[in-house]
Amino acid sequence: MEKHIVLLPGDGIGPEVTKAAKNVLEAIADRYQHSFTFESHDIGGTAIDQHGTPLPDDTVKAAKKADAVFLGAVGGPKWDKLPGHLRPEKGLLGIRKQLGLFANLRPVKAFQQLLHASPLKEEVVKESDLLIVRELTGGLYFGQPSERRNDGKEVVDTLAYERREIERIVDQAFQSARVRKKRVTSVDKANVLESSRMWREVVEEKKAEYPDVTVEHMLVDAAAMKLVTNPAYFDVLVTENMFGDILSDEASVLTGSLGMLPSASLNEKGVGLYEPVHGSAPDIAGQDKANPLASILSVAMMLKHSFGMEEEAEQVETAVQEVLGEGYHTQDIHLFKGKQVSGSELAAKVVDQIRASDTTENIMRCYV
Ligand code: IPM
Ligand code: MN
């Protein structure tokens, strides 16, 4: 298959982890005789420095034409003092909006090899395998510009949803649940927020279309608590933009490190943007310390969701498992008997695994 991928390395550790993602994609292309072509564009703080805007038109144009987009990270202290519309994060929010990426999938799975690195007790985190489905282009993040204001005395952000925006993310959650354990937990704040009451109504209406999936409602504060007391309770957790942002960071550390969590953001046509959930980590940028695994696992999501390459995706996940199984890790994870390596070394180990699997299979083929 031929696929064209747009890379948006961005800021901080973004370029390092994007390089790891690209190396893995190239290894997969060689291993399975695909042809992947790449094109890099600026976004975030780097784009502000180069073009005076966090989201240049060229970046949007290229992303719209691509088969898939990979994004590293945006943001950093260098740009913190800029006004809201000029901040690096605006680049990320802008591209999500422009590509219509309303569905953000954030899977959180406990890696057996890293159980003891989790802040929770092993027996609590052991069976965790959940998918956070976060609404990504509405809610508080995208309140009406005309209502958003700060005059020094009063400040206003608005939380608005159109019914159809809730419907499509709820549909996504039910569909994701169908290929998992068939349980949806819809998370809201219906005891306080009007938007949450409509959210509940939509979930209640939609559940008739998915009789094979069980669904329940949970208030966001209770969900935050449940995530640390019994994370294995959840299968698919669906929620609005801001709640999803917070809960997914909370859930991510269950796996031992935020540096392990991948994500996919999809639009109605299935075109996706793939990015690690961690940020730009300016404190370790340029030191080759960043954990590349969240990015590499995001590549696995790209292969599966945008290209329909199930086997290739599995190959990437297996390679990650094997490398962890051999004890390799970056500095964000503390393993008792682990072998700490740099980010690029860890990525190279994954690439070696993928390439080695090729050889083993070829040798096997010769013998059969
Ligand atoms: C995320 C990030 C972004 C968000 C920021 C960088 C705007 O935290 O992808 O979770 O809040 O959506
Ligand atoms: Mn976040």
mmCIF file of C-alpha atoms and ligand atoms in Angstrom:
data_model
loop_
_atom_site.group_PDB
_atom_site.id
_atom_site.type_symbol
_atom_site.label_atom_id
_atom_site.label_comp_id
_atom_site.label_asym_id
_atom_site.label_seq_id
_atom_site.Cartn_x
_atom_site.Cartn_y
_atom_site.Cartn_z
ATOM 1 C CA MET A 1 0.000 0.000 0.000
ATOM 2 C CA GLU A 2 1.078 3.572 -0.635
ATOM 3 C CA LYS A 3 0.432 6.105 2.089
ATOM 4 C CA HIS A 4 1.412 9.720 2.507
ATOM 5 C CA ILE A 5 2.031 10.851 6.074
ATOM 6 C CA VAL A 6 2.367 14.419 7.285
ATOM 7 C CA LEU A 7 4.682 14.857 10.266
ATOM 8 C CA LEU A 8 4.203 17.787 12.637
ATOM 9 C CA PRO A 9 7.130 17.503 15.081
ATOM 10 C CA GLY A 10 6.294 20.724 16.973
ATOM 11 C CA ASP A 11 8.130 21.777 20.134
ATOM 12 C CA GLY A 12 10.225 20.445 23.021
ATOM 13 C CA ILE A 13 10.594 16.679 22.807
ATOM 14 C CA GLY A 14 8.183 16.647 19.824
ATOM 15 C CA PRO A 15 10.935 16.344 17.168
ATOM 16 C CA GLU A 16 12.683 13.485 19.062
ATOM 17 C CA VAL A 17 9.570 11.367 19.432
ATOM 18 C CA THR A 18 8.464 12.136 15.867
ATOM 19 C CA LYS A 19 11.773 10.777 14.614
ATOM 20 C CA ALA A 20 11.146 7.572 16.557
ATOM 21 C CA ALA A 21 7.651 7.314 15.039
ATOM 22 C CA LYS A 22 9.040 7.795 11.526
ATOM 23 C CA ASN A 23 11.757 5.174 12.036
ATOM 24 C CA VAL A 24 9.142 2.659 13.132
ATOM 25 C CA LEU A 25 6.911 3.477 10.150
ATOM 26 C CA GLU A 26 9.892 2.942 7.828
ATOM 27 C CA ALA A 27 10.673 -0.392 9.440
ATOM 28 C CA ILE A 28 7.047 -1.468 8.958
ATOM 29 C CA ALA A 29 7.097 -0.287 5.327
ATOM 30 C CA ASP A 30 10.206 -2.408 4.633
ATOM 31 C CA ARG A 31 8.914 -5.388 6.541
ATOM 32 C CA TYR A 32 5.525 -5.471 4.769
ATOM 33 C CA GLN A 33 6.490 -3.947 1.392
ATOM 34 C CA HIS A 34 4.475 -0.777 1.804
ATOM 35 C CA SER A 35 5.520 2.580 0.515
ATOM 36 C CA PHE A 36 5.206 5.374 3.059
ATOM 37 C CA THR A 37 6.146 8.908 2.037
ATOM 38 C CA PHE A 38 6.636 11.748 4.507
ATOM 39 C CA GLU A 39 6.364 15.512 4.554
ATOM 40 C CA SER A 40 7.153 17.668 7.627
ATOM 41 C CA HIS A 41 5.456 20.926 8.579
ATOM 42 C CA ASP A 42 5.627 23.454 11.390
ATOM 43 C CA ILE A 43 3.098 23.792 14.199
ATOM 44 C CA GLY A 44 3.033 25.358 17.674
ATOM 45 C CA GLY A 45 5.874 27.487 19.049
ATOM 46 C CA THR A 46 8.246 26.520 16.236
ATOM 47 C CA ALA A 47 5.664 27.789 13.748
ATOM 48 C CA ILE A 48 5.272 31.031 15.730
ATOM 49 C CA ASP A 49 9.050 31.560 15.493
ATOM 50 C CA GLN A 50 9.219 30.694 11.786
ATOM 51 C CA HIS A 51 5.943 32.093 10.435
ATOM 52 C CA GLY A 52 4.413 34.290 13.140
ATOM 53 C CA THR A 53 1.443 31.950 13.646
ATOM 54 C CA PRO A 54 1.024 28.627 15.533
ATOM 55 C CA LEU A 55 -0.837 27.090 12.579
ATOM 56 C CA PRO A 56 0.412 28.158 9.116
ATOM 57 C CA ASP A 57 -1.943 27.614 6.153
ATOM 58 C CA ASP A 58 0.594 25.277 4.509
ATOM 59 C CA THR A 59 0.412 22.966 7.509
ATOM 60 C CA VAL A 60 -3.386 22.768 7.332
ATOM 61 C CA LYS A 61 -3.361 22.257 3.547
ATOM 62 C CA ALA A 62 -0.819 19.434 3.754
ATOM 63 C CA ALA A 63 -2.639 17.767 6.666
ATOM 64 C CA LYS A 64 -5.941 17.857 4.776
ATOM 65 C CA LYS A 65 -4.371 16.046 1.818
ATOM 66 C CA ALA A 66 -2.514 13.425 3.871
ATOM 67 C CA ASP A 67 -3.616 9.847 4.532
ATOM 68 C CA ALA A 68 -2.658 10.381 8.170
ATOM 69 C CA VAL A 69 -0.956 12.974 10.340
ATOM 70 C CA PHE A 70 1.522 12.409 13.167
ATOM 71 C CA LEU A 71 2.032 15.160 15.728
ATOM 72 C CA GLY A 72 4.836 15.302 18.330
ATOM 73 C CA ALA A 73 3.931 17.954 20.913
ATOM 74 C CA VAL A 74 3.406 21.694 21.194
ATOM 75 C CA GLY A 75 4.169 24.350 23.792
ATOM 76 C CA GLY A 76 6.958 25.557 26.054
ATOM 77 C CA PRO A 77 7.907 28.334 28.477
ATOM 78 C CA LYS A 78 9.392 30.396 25.639
ATOM 79 C CA TRP A 79 5.867 31.166 24.359
ATOM 80 C CA ASP A 80 3.979 31.257 27.684
ATOM 81 C CA LYS A 81 3.622 35.025 27.821
ATOM 82 C CA LEU A 82 1.988 35.352 24.406
ATOM 83 C CA PRO A 83 -1.698 36.284 24.142
ATOM 84 C CA GLY A 84 -4.204 33.379 23.951
ATOM 85 C CA HIS A 85 -4.716 33.445 20.190
ATOM 86 C CA LEU A 86 -0.982 33.254 19.557
ATOM 87 C CA ARG A 87 -0.078 30.450 21.927
ATOM 88 C CA PRO A 88 1.422 27.196 20.563
ATOM 89 C CA GLU A 89 -1.609 25.249 21.887
ATOM 90 C CA LYS A 90 -3.777 27.231 19.452
ATOM 91 C CA GLY A 91 -2.012 25.365 16.666
ATOM 92 C CA LEU A 92 -3.096 22.027 18.067
ATOM 93 C CA LEU A 93 -6.655 23.149 18.812
ATOM 94 C CA GLY A 94 -6.822 24.739 15.355
ATOM 95 C CA ILE A 95 -5.752 21.639 13.478
ATOM 96 C CA ARG A 96 -8.193 19.484 15.473
ATOM 97 C CA LYS A 97 -10.972 21.863 14.499
ATOM 98 C CA GLN A 98 -9.916 22.304 10.864
ATOM 99 C CA LEU A 99 -9.687 18.575 10.256
ATOM 100 C CA GLY A 100 -12.921 17.944 12.189
ATOM 101 C CA LEU A 101 -11.175 15.549 14.584
ATOM 102 C CA PHE A 102 -14.050 15.166 17.016
ATOM 103 C CA ALA A 103 -13.204 11.704 18.373
ATOM 104 C CA ASN A 104 -10.128 11.312 20.518
ATOM 105 C CA LEU A 105 -9.325 7.719 21.430
ATOM 106 C CA ARG A 106 -6.944 7.199 24.335
ATOM 107 C CA PRO A 107 -6.400 3.564 25.239
ATOM 108 C CA VAL A 108 -4.898 2.833 28.649
ATOM 109 C CA LYS A 109 -3.583 -0.656 29.102
ATOM 110 C CA ALA A 110 -1.426 -1.936 31.906
ATOM 111 C CA PHE A 111 1.787 -3.442 30.572
ATOM 112 C CA GLN A 112 2.572 -6.505 32.668
ATOM 113 C CA GLN A 113 6.281 -5.622 32.511
ATOM 114 C CA LEU A 114 5.625 -2.212 34.089
ATOM 115 C CA LEU A 115 3.089 -3.104 36.778
ATOM 116 C CA HIS A 116 5.500 -2.368 39.599
ATOM 117 C CA ALA A 117 6.261 1.061 38.121
ATOM 118 C CA SER A 118 2.624 2.111 38.570
ATOM 119 C CA PRO A 119 1.817 4.453 41.471
ATOM 120 C CA LEU A 120 -1.019 2.042 42.339
ATOM 121 C CA LYS A 121 -0.664 -1.382 43.886
ATOM 122 C CA GLU A 122 -0.038 -4.097 41.314
ATOM 123 C CA GLU A 123 -3.234 -5.957 42.176
ATOM 124 C CA VAL A 124 -5.294 -2.785 41.626
ATOM 125 C CA VAL A 125 -3.805 -1.895 38.255
ATOM 126 C CA LYS A 126 -3.196 -5.399 36.906
ATOM 127 C CA GLU A 127 -6.318 -5.967 34.813
ATOM 128 C CA SER A 128 -6.699 -2.368 33.604
ATOM 129 C CA ASP A 129 -7.600 -2.070 29.946
ATOM 130 C CA LEU A 130 -9.773 0.890 29.165
ATOM 131 C CA LEU A 131 -10.416 3.252 26.301
ATOM 132 C CA ILE A 132 -11.161 6.906 26.923
ATOM 133 C CA VAL A 133 -13.281 8.377 24.131
ATOM 134 C CA ARG A 134 -12.904 12.116 24.520
ATOM 135 C CA GLU A 135 -14.969 14.642 22.547
ATOM 136 C CA LEU A 136 -12.327 16.880 20.971
ATOM 137 C CA THR A 137 -13.798 19.781 19.017
ATOM 138 C CA GLY A 138 -16.484 21.207 21.296
ATOM 139 C CA GLY A 139 -17.193 22.139 24.905
ATOM 140 C CA LEU A 140 -15.228 24.583 27.034
ATOM 141 C CA TYR A 141 -12.194 24.490 24.758
ATOM 142 C CA PHE A 142 -14.173 25.950 21.877
ATOM 143 C CA GLY A 143 -16.646 28.283 23.598
ATOM 144 C CA GLN A 144 -18.296 30.932 21.404
ATOM 145 C CA PRO A 145 -15.580 33.502 20.578
ATOM 146 C CA SER A 146 -18.179 36.265 20.980
ATOM 147 C CA GLU A 147 -18.874 35.188 24.564
ATOM 148 C CA ARG A 148 -15.288 34.460 25.559
ATOM 149 C CA ARG A 149 -13.892 37.537 27.266
ATOM 150 C CA ASN A 150 -11.682 38.907 29.980
ATOM 151 C CA ASP A 151 -12.092 42.600 30.696
ATOM 152 C CA GLY A 152 -9.975 42.495 33.824
ATOM 153 C CA LYS A 153 -12.994 42.489 36.144
ATOM 154 C CA GLU A 154 -14.921 39.585 34.708
ATOM 155 C CA VAL A 155 -13.877 36.578 32.700
ATOM 156 C CA VAL A 156 -16.103 34.235 30.671
ATOM 157 C CA ASP A 157 -15.580 30.849 29.004
ATOM 158 C CA THR A 158 -18.595 29.001 27.643
ATOM 159 C CA LEU A 159 -19.390 25.317 27.382
ATOM 160 C CA ALA A 160 -21.532 24.753 24.315
ATOM 161 C CA TYR A 161 -22.526 21.582 22.457
ATOM 162 C CA GLU A 162 -24.835 20.998 19.545
ATOM 163 C CA ARG A 163 -26.920 17.873 19.937
ATOM 164 C CA ARG A 164 -25.365 16.303 16.811
ATOM 165 C CA GLU A 165 -21.884 16.777 18.257
ATOM 166 C CA ILE A 166 -22.887 14.724 21.278
ATOM 167 C CA GLU A 167 -24.592 12.123 19.119
ATOM 168 C CA ARG A 168 -21.558 11.404 16.968
ATOM 169 C CA ILE A 169 -19.143 10.975 19.881
ATOM 170 C CA VAL A 170 -21.632 8.759 21.719
ATOM 171 C CA ASP A 171 -21.972 6.664 18.534
ATOM 172 C CA GLN A 172 -18.180 6.384 18.403
ATOM 173 C CA ALA A 173 -18.113 5.137 22.009
ATOM 174 C CA PHE A 174 -20.757 2.486 21.367
ATOM 175 C CA GLN A 175 -18.941 1.345 18.216
ATOM 176 C CA SER A 176 -15.620 1.142 20.051
ATOM 177 C CA ALA A 177 -17.289 -0.850 22.840
ATOM 178 C CA ARG A 178 -18.627 -3.345 20.299
ATOM 179 C CA VAL A 179 -15.121 -4.517 19.471
ATOM 180 C CA ARG A 180 -14.097 -4.532 23.139
ATOM 181 C CA LYS A 181 -15.899 -5.695 26.287
ATOM 182 C CA LYS A 182 -19.191 -4.062 25.284
ATOM 183 C CA ARG A 183 -19.471 -1.730 28.274
ATOM 184 C CA VAL A 184 -19.786 2.044 28.064
ATOM 185 C CA THR A 185 -19.499 4.410 31.025
ATOM 186 C CA SER A 186 -20.706 7.862 30.073
ATOM 187 C CA VAL A 187 -19.125 10.473 32.319
ATOM 188 C CA ASP A 188 -20.751 13.854 32.981
ATOM 189 C CA LYS A 189 -21.736 16.371 35.652
ATOM 190 C CA ALA A 190 -25.500 16.105 35.171
ATOM 191 C CA ASN A 191 -26.213 17.162 38.769
ATOM 192 C CA VAL A 192 -24.883 20.620 37.886
ATOM 193 C CA LEU A 193 -24.474 21.250 34.155
ATOM 194 C CA GLU A 194 -27.189 21.693 31.542
ATOM 195 C CA SER A 195 -24.840 20.380 28.844
ATOM 196 C CA SER A 196 -24.402 17.172 30.847
ATOM 197 C CA ARG A 197 -28.154 16.711 31.074
ATOM 198 C CA MET A 198 -28.415 16.803 27.280
ATOM 199 C CA TRP A 199 -25.415 14.454 27.122
ATOM 200 C CA ARG A 200 -27.320 11.952 29.305
ATOM 201 C CA GLU A 201 -30.439 12.281 27.188
ATOM 202 C CA VAL A 202 -28.481 11.505 24.026
ATOM 203 C CA VAL A 203 -26.827 8.458 25.598
ATOM 204 C CA GLU A 204 -30.255 7.205 26.711
ATOM 205 C CA GLU A 205 -31.653 7.648 23.187
ATOM 206 C CA LYS A 206 -28.655 6.067 21.469
ATOM 207 C CA LYS A 207 -28.496 2.964 23.623
ATOM 208 C CA ALA A 208 -31.521 1.488 21.828
ATOM 209 C CA GLU A 209 -29.360 1.287 18.668
ATOM 210 C CA TYR A 210 -26.738 -0.777 20.485
ATOM 211 C CA PRO A 211 -28.663 -3.428 22.453
ATOM 212 C CA ASP A 212 -25.524 -5.582 22.673
ATOM 213 C CA VAL A 213 -23.681 -2.905 24.681
ATOM 214 C CA THR A 214 -24.423 -2.081 28.316
ATOM 215 C CA VAL A 215 -24.218 1.538 29.361
ATOM 216 C CA GLU A 216 -24.209 3.461 32.619
ATOM 217 C CA HIS A 217 -23.809 7.092 33.673
ATOM 218 C CA MET A 218 -21.239 8.275 36.165
ATOM 219 C CA LEU A 219 -20.535 11.728 37.557
ATOM 220 C CA VAL A 220 -17.067 12.981 36.695
ATOM 221 C CA ASP A 221 -15.914 13.340 40.307
ATOM 222 C CA ALA A 222 -16.921 9.745 41.033
ATOM 223 C CA ALA A 223 -15.211 8.624 37.830
ATOM 224 C CA ALA A 224 -11.974 10.350 38.872
ATOM 225 C CA MET A 225 -12.097 8.416 42.130
ATOM 226 C CA LYS A 226 -12.977 5.107 40.515
ATOM 227 C CA LEU A 227 -10.061 5.455 38.095
ATOM 228 C CA VAL A 228 -7.594 5.220 40.963
ATOM 229 C CA THR A 229 -9.479 2.790 43.190
ATOM 230 C CA ASN A 230 -10.614 0.319 40.540
ATOM 231 C CA PRO A 231 -9.378 1.175 37.038
ATOM 232 C CA ALA A 232 -10.112 -2.348 35.810
ATOM 233 C CA TYR A 233 -13.798 -1.529 36.285
ATOM 234 C CA PHE A 234 -13.891 0.484 33.040
ATOM 235 C CA ASP A 235 -14.108 -0.640 29.441
ATOM 236 C CA VAL A 236 -15.058 2.392 27.303
ATOM 237 C CA LEU A 237 -15.336 5.736 29.064
ATOM 238 C CA VAL A 238 -16.917 8.515 26.980
ATOM 239 C CA THR A 239 -16.924 12.145 28.005
ATOM 240 C CA GLU A 240 -16.788 15.775 26.923
ATOM 241 C CA ASN A 241 -13.600 17.572 25.970
ATOM 242 C CA MET A 242 -12.394 19.064 29.280
ATOM 243 C CA PHE A 243 -13.356 16.102 31.462
ATOM 244 C CA GLY A 244 -11.636 13.832 28.949
ATOM 245 C CA ASP A 245 -8.468 15.901 29.063
ATOM 246 C CA ILE A 246 -8.234 15.610 32.825
ATOM 247 C CA LEU A 247 -9.311 11.983 33.172
ATOM 248 C CA SER A 248 -6.959 10.799 30.436
ATOM 249 C CA ASP A 249 -3.929 12.308 32.169
ATOM 250 C CA GLU A 250 -5.059 10.703 35.412
ATOM 251 C CA ALA A 251 -5.529 7.341 33.722
ATOM 252 C CA SER A 252 -2.259 7.530 31.822
ATOM 253 C CA VAL A 253 -0.023 7.325 34.864
ATOM 254 C CA LEU A 254 -1.665 4.065 35.907
ATOM 255 C CA THR A 255 0.469 2.398 33.271
ATOM 256 C CA GLY A 256 3.653 3.480 34.988
ATOM 257 C CA SER A 257 4.306 6.586 32.930
ATOM 258 C CA LEU A 258 2.581 9.282 30.924
ATOM 259 C CA GLY A 259 5.277 8.495 28.375
ATOM 260 C CA MET A 260 3.427 5.294 27.422
ATOM 261 C CA LEU A 261 0.036 6.623 26.369
ATOM 262 C CA PRO A 262 -0.842 6.937 22.662
ATOM 263 C CA SER A 263 -3.833 8.610 21.059
ATOM 264 C CA ALA A 264 -5.796 8.828 17.834
ATOM 265 C CA SER A 265 -8.034 11.724 16.832
ATOM 266 C CA LEU A 266 -10.465 10.827 14.067
ATOM 267 C CA ASN A 267 -12.894 12.737 11.904
ATOM 268 C CA GLU A 268 -16.079 11.555 10.218
ATOM 269 C CA LYS A 269 -14.100 10.313 7.201
ATOM 270 C CA GLY A 270 -11.750 8.279 9.393
ATOM 271 C CA VAL A 271 -8.738 10.490 8.638
ATOM 272 C CA GLY A 272 -6.688 10.675 11.756
ATOM 273 C CA LEU A 273 -4.105 12.619 13.647
ATOM 274 C CA TYR A 274 -1.964 10.510 15.934
ATOM 275 C CA GLU A 275 -0.048 11.885 18.879
ATOM 276 C CA PRO A 276 1.420 10.864 22.194
ATOM 277 C CA VAL A 277 -0.710 12.118 25.101
ATOM 278 C CA HIS A 278 2.321 13.578 26.900
ATOM 279 C CA GLY A 279 3.261 17.170 26.247
ATOM 280 C CA SER A 280 6.428 18.854 25.019
ATOM 281 C CA ALA A 281 8.392 18.289 28.272
ATOM 282 C CA PRO A 282 10.699 21.307 27.760
ATOM 283 C CA ASP A 283 12.772 20.327 30.816
ATOM 284 C CA ILE A 284 14.172 17.275 29.024
ATOM 285 C CA ALA A 285 13.957 18.483 25.414
ATOM 286 C CA GLY A 286 17.016 17.918 23.226
ATOM 287 C CA GLN A 287 18.631 15.534 25.748
ATOM 288 C CA ASP A 288 17.490 12.272 24.167
ATOM 289 C CA LYS A 289 15.727 11.299 27.393
ATOM 290 C CA ALA A 290 12.104 11.279 26.222
ATOM 291 C CA ASN A 291 10.216 7.998 26.194
ATOM 292 C CA PRO A 292 9.370 7.295 22.510
ATOM 293 C CA LEU A 293 6.886 4.506 23.296
ATOM 294 C CA ALA A 294 3.745 6.688 23.413
ATOM 295 C CA SER A 295 4.633 7.856 19.902
ATOM 296 C CA ILE A 296 5.460 4.381 18.691
ATOM 297 C CA LEU A 297 2.152 3.084 20.061
ATOM 298 C CA SER A 298 0.440 6.018 18.315
ATOM 299 C CA VAL A 299 1.967 4.696 15.084
ATOM 300 C CA ALA A 300 0.312 1.354 15.826
ATOM 301 C CA MET A 301 -3.004 3.195 16.138
ATOM 302 C CA MET A 302 -2.369 4.942 12.799
ATOM 303 C CA LEU A 303 -1.665 1.630 11.063
ATOM 304 C CA LYS A 304 -4.874 0.172 12.454
ATOM 305 C CA HIS A 305 -7.359 3.042 12.316
ATOM 306 C CA SER A 306 -6.267 4.978 9.208
ATOM 307 C CA PHE A 307 -4.674 2.256 7.071
ATOM 308 C CA GLY A 308 -6.578 -0.853 8.177
ATOM 309 C CA MET A 309 -3.229 -2.620 8.743
ATOM 310 C CA GLU A 310 -4.146 -4.814 11.705
ATOM 311 C CA GLU A 311 -1.202 -7.188 11.448
ATOM 312 C CA GLU A 312 1.318 -4.373 11.116
ATOM 313 C CA ALA A 313 -0.207 -2.614 14.134
ATOM 314 C CA GLU A 314 0.066 -5.774 16.158
ATOM 315 C CA GLN A 315 3.671 -6.170 15.080
ATOM 316 C CA VAL A 316 4.511 -2.727 16.493
ATOM 317 C CA GLU A 317 2.738 -3.506 19.778
ATOM 318 C CA THR A 318 4.492 -6.850 20.076
ATOM 319 C CA ALA A 319 7.854 -5.215 19.437
ATOM 320 C CA VAL A 320 7.172 -2.723 22.254
ATOM 321 C CA GLN A 321 6.172 -5.565 24.595
ATOM 322 C CA GLU A 322 9.336 -7.474 23.759
ATOM 323 C CA VAL A 323 11.617 -4.512 24.328
ATOM 324 C CA LEU A 324 9.960 -3.829 27.689
ATOM 325 C CA GLY A 325 10.155 -7.530 28.456
ATOM 326 C CA GLU A 326 13.926 -7.360 27.976
ATOM 327 C CA GLY A 327 13.978 -4.649 30.646
ATOM 328 C CA TYR A 328 14.742 -1.617 28.471
ATOM 329 C CA HIS A 329 13.207 1.684 29.523
ATOM 330 C CA THR A 330 13.805 5.420 29.551
ATOM 331 C CA GLN A 331 14.366 7.594 32.628
ATOM 332 C CA ASP A 332 10.655 8.291 33.266
ATOM 333 C CA ILE A 333 10.138 4.701 34.369
ATOM 334 C CA HIS A 334 11.844 3.211 37.377
ATOM 335 C CA LEU A 335 12.411 -0.501 37.020
ATOM 336 C CA PHE A 336 14.275 -2.416 39.718
ATOM 337 C CA LYS A 337 16.331 -4.550 37.399
ATOM 338 C CA GLY A 338 15.797 -2.523 34.247
ATOM 339 C CA LYS A 339 18.311 -1.274 31.739
ATOM 340 C CA GLN A 340 17.933 2.458 31.357
ATOM 341 C CA VAL A 341 18.662 3.693 27.853
ATOM 342 C CA SER A 342 18.208 6.916 25.898
ATOM 343 C CA GLY A 343 15.056 7.657 23.910
ATOM 344 C CA SER A 344 16.746 6.976 20.579
ATOM 345 C CA GLU A 345 18.252 3.730 21.873
ATOM 346 C CA LEU A 346 14.838 2.545 23.045
ATOM 347 C CA ALA A 347 13.273 3.407 19.683
ATOM 348 C CA ALA A 348 16.122 1.586 17.913
ATOM 349 C CA LYS A 349 15.411 -1.521 20.008
ATOM 350 C CA VAL A 350 11.800 -1.467 18.807
ATOM 351 C CA VAL A 351 12.916 -0.992 15.198
ATOM 352 C CA ASP A 352 15.391 -3.909 15.579
ATOM 353 C CA GLN A 353 12.588 -6.125 16.893
ATOM 354 C CA ILE A 354 10.414 -5.304 13.897
ATOM 355 C CA ARG A 355 13.227 -5.928 11.439
ATOM 356 C CA ALA A 356 14.321 -9.102 13.246
ATOM 357 C CA SER A 357 10.813 -10.506 13.110
ATOM 358 C CA ASP A 358 11.139 -10.221 9.344
ATOM 359 C CA THR A 359 14.333 -12.295 9.279
ATOM 360 C CA THR A 360 12.967 -14.957 11.597
ATOM 361 C CA GLU A 361 9.931 -15.343 9.422
ATOM 362 C CA ASN A 362 11.995 -15.432 6.247
ATOM 363 C CA ILE A 363 14.239 -18.114 7.701
ATOM 364 C CA MET A 364 11.147 -20.059 8.720
ATOM 365 C CA ARG A 365 9.767 -19.691 5.209
ATOM 366 C CA CYS A 366 12.980 -21.156 3.751
ATOM 367 C CA TYR A 367 12.617 -24.212 5.894
ATOM 368 C CA VAL A 368 8.948 -24.876 5.200
HETATM 369 C C1 IPM B 1 -3.944 17.128 25.274
HETATM 370 C C2 IPM B 1 -3.263 18.407 25.660
HETATM 371 C C3 IPM B 1 -3.955 19.545 24.931
HETATM 372 C C4 IPM B 1 -5.402 19.520 25.369
HETATM 373 C C5 IPM B 1 -3.333 20.935 25.150
HETATM 374 C C6 IPM B 1 -1.873 20.957 24.778
HETATM 375 C C7 IPM B 1 -4.089 22.004 24.422
HETATM 376 O O1 IPM B 1 -3.268 18.592 27.025
HETATM 377 O O2 IPM B 1 -3.910 16.767 24.086
HETATM 378 O O3 IPM B 1 -4.503 16.456 26.145
HETATM 379 O O4 IPM B 1 -5.726 20.018 26.449
HETATM 380 O O5 IPM B 1 -6.222 18.980 24.617
HETATM 381 MN MN MN B 2 -4.115 16.895 28.150
#
